[in-house]
Coordinates of N, CA and C in Angstrom, one line a residue:
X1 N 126.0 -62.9 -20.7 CA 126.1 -64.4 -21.0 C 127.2 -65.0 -20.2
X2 N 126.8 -66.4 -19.7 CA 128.5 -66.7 -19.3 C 129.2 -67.1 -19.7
X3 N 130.6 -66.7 -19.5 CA 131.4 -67.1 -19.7 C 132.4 -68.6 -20.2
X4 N 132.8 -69.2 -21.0 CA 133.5 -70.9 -21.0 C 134.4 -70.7 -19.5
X5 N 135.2 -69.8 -19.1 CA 135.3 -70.1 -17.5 C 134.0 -70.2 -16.4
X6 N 133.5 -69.4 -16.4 CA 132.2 -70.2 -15.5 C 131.3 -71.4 -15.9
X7 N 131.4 -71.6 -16.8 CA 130.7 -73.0 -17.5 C 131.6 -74.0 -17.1
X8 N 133.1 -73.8 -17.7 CA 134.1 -74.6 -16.5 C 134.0 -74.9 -15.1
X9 N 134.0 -73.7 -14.6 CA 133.6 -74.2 -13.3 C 132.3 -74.7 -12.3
X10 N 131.3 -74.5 -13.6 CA 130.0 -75.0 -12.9 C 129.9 -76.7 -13.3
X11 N 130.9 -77.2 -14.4 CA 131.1 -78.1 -14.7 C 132.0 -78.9 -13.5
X12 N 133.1 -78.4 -13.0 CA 134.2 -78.6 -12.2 C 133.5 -78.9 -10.6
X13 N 132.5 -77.7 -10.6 CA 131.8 -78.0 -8.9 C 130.8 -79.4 -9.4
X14 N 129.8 -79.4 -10.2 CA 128.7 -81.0 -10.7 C 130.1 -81.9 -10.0
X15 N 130.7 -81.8 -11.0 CA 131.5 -83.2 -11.0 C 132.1 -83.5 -9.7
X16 N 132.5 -82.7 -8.5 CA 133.1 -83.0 -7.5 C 132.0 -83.2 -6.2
X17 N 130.4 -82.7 -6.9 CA 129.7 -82.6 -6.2 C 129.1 -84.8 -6.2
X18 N 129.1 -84.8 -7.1 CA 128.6 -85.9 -8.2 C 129.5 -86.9 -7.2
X19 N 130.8 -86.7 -7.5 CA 131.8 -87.9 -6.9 C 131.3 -88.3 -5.3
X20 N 131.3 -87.1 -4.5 CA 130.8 -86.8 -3.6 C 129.5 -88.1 -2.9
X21 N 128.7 -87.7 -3.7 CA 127.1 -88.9 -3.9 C 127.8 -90.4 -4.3
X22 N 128.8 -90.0 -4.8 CA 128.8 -91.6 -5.9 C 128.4 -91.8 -6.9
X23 N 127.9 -90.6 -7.9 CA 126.5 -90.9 -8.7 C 127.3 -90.3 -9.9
X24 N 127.7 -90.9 -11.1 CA 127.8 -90.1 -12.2 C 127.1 -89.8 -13.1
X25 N 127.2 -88.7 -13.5 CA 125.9 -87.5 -14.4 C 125.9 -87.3 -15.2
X26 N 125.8 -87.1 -16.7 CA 126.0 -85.6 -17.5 C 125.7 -84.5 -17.0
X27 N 126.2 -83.5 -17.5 CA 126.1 -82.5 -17.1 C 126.0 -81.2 -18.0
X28 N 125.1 -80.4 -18.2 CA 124.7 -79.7 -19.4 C 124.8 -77.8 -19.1
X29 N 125.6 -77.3 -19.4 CA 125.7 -75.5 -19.1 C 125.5 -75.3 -20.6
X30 N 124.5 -73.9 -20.4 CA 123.4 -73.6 -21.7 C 124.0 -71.9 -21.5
X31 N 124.2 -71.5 -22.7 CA 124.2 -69.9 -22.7 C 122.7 -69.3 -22.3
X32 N 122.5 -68.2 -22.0 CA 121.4 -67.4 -22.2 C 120.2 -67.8 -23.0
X33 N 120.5 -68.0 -24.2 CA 119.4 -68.6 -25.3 C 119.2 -69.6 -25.7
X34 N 119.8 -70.5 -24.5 CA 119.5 -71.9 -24.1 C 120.5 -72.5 -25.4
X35 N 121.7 -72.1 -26.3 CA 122.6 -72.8 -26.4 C 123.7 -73.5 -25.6
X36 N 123.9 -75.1 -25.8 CA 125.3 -75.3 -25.2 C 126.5 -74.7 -25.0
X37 N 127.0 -74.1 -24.0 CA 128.0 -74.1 -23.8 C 129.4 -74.7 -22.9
X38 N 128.8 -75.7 -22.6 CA 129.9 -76.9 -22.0 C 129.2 -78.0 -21.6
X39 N 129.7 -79.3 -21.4 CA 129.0 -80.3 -21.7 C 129.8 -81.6 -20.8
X40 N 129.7 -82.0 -20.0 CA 130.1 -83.5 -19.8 C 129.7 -84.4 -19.2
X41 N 130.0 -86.3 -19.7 CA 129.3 -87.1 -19.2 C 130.2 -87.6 -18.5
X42 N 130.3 -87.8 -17.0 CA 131.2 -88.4 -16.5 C 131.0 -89.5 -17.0
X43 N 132.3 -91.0 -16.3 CA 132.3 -91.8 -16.7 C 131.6 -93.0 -15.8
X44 N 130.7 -93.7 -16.3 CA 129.6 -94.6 -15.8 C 128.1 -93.7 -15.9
X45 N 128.3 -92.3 -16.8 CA 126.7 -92.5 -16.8 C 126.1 -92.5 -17.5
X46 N 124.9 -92.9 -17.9 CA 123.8 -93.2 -18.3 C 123.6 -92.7 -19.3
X47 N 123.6 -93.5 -20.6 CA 123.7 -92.6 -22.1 C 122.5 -92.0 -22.3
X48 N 121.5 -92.7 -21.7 CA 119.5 -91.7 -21.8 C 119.7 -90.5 -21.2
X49 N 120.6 -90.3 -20.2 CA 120.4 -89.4 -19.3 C 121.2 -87.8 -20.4
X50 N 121.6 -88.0 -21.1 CA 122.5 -87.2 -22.2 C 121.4 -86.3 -22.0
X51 N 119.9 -86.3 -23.1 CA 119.8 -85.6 -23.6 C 118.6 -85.2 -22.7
X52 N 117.9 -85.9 -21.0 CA 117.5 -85.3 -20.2 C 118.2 -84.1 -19.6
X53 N 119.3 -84.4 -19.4 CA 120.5 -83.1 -19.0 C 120.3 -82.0 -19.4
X54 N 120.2 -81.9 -21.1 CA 120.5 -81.3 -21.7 C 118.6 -80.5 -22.2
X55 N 117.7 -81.6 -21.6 CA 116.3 -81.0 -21.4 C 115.9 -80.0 -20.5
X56 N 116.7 -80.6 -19.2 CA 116.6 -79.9 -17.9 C 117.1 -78.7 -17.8
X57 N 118.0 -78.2 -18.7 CA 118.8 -76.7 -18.5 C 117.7 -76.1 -19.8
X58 N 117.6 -76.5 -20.3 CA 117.0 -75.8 -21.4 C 115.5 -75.4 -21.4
X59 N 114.7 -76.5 -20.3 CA 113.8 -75.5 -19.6 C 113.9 -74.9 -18.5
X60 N 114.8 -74.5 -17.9 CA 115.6 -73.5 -16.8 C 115.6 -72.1 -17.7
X61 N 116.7 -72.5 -18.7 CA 116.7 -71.7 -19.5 C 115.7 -71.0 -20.8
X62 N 114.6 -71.5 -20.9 CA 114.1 -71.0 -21.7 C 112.9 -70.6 -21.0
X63 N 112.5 -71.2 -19.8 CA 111.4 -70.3 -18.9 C 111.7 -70.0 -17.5
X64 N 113.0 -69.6 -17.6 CA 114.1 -68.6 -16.3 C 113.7 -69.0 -15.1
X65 N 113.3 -70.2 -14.5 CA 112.5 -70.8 -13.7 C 113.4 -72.1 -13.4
X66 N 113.3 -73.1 -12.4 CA 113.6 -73.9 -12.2 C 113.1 -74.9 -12.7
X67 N 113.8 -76.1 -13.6 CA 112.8 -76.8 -14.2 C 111.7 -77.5 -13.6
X68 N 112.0 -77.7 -12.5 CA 110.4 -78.6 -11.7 C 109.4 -77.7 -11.6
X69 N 109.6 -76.4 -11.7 CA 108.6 -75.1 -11.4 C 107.7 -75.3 -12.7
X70 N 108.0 -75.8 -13.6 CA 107.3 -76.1 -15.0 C 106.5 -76.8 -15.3
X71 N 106.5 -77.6 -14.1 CA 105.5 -78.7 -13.7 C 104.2 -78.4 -13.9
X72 N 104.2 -77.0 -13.1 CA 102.8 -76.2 -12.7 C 101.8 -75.9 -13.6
X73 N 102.6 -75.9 -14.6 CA 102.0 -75.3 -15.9 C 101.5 -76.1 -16.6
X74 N 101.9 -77.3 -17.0 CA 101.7 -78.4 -18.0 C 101.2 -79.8 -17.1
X75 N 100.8 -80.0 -15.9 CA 100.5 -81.3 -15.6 C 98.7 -81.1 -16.0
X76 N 98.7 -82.2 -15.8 CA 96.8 -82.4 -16.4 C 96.1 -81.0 -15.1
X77 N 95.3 -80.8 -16.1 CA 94.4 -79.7 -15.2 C 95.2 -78.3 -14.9
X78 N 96.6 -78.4 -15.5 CA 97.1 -77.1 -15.2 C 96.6 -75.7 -16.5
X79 N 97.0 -74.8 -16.3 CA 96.7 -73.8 -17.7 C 97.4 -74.2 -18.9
X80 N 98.4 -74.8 -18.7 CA 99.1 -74.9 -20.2 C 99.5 -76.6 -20.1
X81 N 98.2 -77.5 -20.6 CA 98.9 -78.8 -20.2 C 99.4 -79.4 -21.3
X82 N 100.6 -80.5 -21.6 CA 101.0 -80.6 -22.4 C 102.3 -79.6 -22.8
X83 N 102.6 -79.0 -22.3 CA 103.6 -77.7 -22.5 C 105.1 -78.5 -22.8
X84 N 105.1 -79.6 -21.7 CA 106.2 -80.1 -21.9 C 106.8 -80.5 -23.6
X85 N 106.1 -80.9 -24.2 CA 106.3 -80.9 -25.5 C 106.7 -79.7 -26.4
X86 N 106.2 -79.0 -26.1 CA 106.8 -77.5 -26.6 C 108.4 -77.6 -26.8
X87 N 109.0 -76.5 -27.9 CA 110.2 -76.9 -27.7 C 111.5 -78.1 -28.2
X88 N 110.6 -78.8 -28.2 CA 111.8 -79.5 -28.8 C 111.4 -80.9 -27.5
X89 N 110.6 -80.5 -26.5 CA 110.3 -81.5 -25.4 C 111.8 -80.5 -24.3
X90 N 110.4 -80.6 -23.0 CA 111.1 -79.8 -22.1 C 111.0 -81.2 -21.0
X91 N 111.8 -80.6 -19.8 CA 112.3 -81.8 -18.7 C 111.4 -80.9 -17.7
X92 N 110.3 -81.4 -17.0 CA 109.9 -80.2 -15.9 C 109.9 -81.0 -14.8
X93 N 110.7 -81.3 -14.4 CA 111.2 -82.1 -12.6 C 112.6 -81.6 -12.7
X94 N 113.2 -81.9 -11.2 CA 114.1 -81.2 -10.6 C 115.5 -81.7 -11.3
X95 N 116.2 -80.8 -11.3 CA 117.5 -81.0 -11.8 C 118.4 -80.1 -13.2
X96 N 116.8 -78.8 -13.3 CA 117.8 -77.7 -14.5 C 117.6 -76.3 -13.3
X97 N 118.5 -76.1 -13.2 CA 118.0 -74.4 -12.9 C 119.2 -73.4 -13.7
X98 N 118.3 -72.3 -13.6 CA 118.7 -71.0 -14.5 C 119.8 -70.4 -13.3
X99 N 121.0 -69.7 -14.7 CA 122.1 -68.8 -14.2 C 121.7 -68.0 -14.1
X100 N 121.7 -66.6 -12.7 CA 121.5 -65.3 -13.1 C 122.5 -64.9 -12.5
X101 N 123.0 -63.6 -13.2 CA 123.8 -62.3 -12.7 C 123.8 -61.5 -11.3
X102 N 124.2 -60.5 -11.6 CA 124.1 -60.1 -9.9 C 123.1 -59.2 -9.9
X103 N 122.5 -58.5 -11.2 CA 121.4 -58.2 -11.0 C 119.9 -58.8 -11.6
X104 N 120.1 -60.1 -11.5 CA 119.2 -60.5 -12.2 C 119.1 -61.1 -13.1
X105 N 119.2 -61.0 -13.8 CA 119.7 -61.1 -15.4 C 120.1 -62.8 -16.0
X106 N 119.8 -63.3 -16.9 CA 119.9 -64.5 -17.2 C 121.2 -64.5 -18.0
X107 N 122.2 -65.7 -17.7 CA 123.1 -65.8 -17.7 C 123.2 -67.0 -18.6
X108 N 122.3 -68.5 -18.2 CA 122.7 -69.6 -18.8 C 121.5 -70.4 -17.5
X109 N 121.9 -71.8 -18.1 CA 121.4 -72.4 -17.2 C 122.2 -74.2 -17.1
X110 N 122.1 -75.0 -16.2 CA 122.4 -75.7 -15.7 C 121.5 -76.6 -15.3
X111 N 122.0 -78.6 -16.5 CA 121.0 -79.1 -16.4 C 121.4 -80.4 -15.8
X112 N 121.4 -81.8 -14.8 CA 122.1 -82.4 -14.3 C 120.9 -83.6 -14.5
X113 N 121.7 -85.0 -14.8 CA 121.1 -85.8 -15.3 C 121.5 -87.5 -14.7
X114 N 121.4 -88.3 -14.4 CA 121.9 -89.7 -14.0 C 121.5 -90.1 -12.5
X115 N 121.5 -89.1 -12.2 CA 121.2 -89.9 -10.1 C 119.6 -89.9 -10.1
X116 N 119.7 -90.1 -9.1 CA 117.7 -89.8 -8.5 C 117.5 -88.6 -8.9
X117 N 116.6 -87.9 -9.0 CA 116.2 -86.9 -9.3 C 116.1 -85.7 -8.2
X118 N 116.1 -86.1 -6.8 CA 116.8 -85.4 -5.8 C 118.3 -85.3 -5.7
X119 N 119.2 -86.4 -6.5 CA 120.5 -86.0 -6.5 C 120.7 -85.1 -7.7
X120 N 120.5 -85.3 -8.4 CA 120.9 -84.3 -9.8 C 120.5 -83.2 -9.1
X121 N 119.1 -83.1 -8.4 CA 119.1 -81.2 -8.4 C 120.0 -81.1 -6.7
X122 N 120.3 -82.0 -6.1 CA 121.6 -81.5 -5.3 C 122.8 -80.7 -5.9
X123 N 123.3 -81.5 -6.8 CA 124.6 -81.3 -7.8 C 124.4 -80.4 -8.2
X124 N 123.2 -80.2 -9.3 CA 123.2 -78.4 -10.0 C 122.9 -77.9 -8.8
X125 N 122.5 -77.5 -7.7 CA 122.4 -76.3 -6.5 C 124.2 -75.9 -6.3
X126 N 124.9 -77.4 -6.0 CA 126.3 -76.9 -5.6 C 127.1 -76.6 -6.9
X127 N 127.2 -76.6 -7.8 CA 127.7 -76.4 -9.2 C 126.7 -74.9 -9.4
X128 N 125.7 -74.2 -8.9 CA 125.1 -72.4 -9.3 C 125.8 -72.2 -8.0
X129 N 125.9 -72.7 -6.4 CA 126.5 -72.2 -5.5 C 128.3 -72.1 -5.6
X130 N 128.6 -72.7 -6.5 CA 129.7 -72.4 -6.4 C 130.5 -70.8 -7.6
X131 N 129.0 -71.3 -8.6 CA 129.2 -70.0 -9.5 C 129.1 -68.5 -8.7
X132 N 128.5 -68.5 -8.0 CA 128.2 -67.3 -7.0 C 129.2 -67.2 -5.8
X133 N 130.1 -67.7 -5.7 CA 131.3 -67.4 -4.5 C 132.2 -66.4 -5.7

């Protein structure tokens, strides 16, 4: 599982990544079983964007996949469409991806919410790349 220090710091890289863009976020780190474990909304963003954030890691995290990969599954004409609703309602566009260990192994995930949707999944890449240094 990880750690409230690695959740810190996956929180610490978003945010410097975020300032970086210009763009402020929420920002959502999920244990393993897709509970919260750290949480922030910078300041200027988008109060809708809360509980997308917190969609986006949680389908990272609950189908160990990147949330846009989820796409696949649930758009019209896919095998499982409608899927997005499953859950509790999942986010399947870019911006959650899954923590893993060094062997694999699911860790948490990371859900990033407020910019374009190419920026958010910038921010979570440098916020899991910085988890891995």
């Amino acid at each position: 599982m990880i750690s409230s220090h690695q959740a810190q710091c996956l929180l610490a890289a978003a945010q410097d990544k975020a300032k970086l863009l210009n763009v402020p976020v929420n920002i959502a780190v999920l244990d393993g079983a897709a509970h919260l474990k750290a949480f922030v909304r910078m300041d200027g963003a988008v109060l809708g964007s809360i509980d997308v954030a917190m969609k986006k890691a949680t389908t990272a995290a609950l189908f160990q996949t990147t949330s846009e990969s989820v796409w696949e599954y649930c758009k019209p004409g896919a095998p499982a469409p409608a899927l997005e609703i499953s859950n509790g309602g999942l986010a399947p566009f870019a911006g959650g991806l899954p923590l893993k260990g060094a062997r694999g192994e699911l860790l948490g995930a990371i859900g990033v919410s407020g910019g374009a949707v190419s920026q958010d999944l910038e921010i979570a890449q440098a916020a899991v790349a910085a988890l891995s240094d």
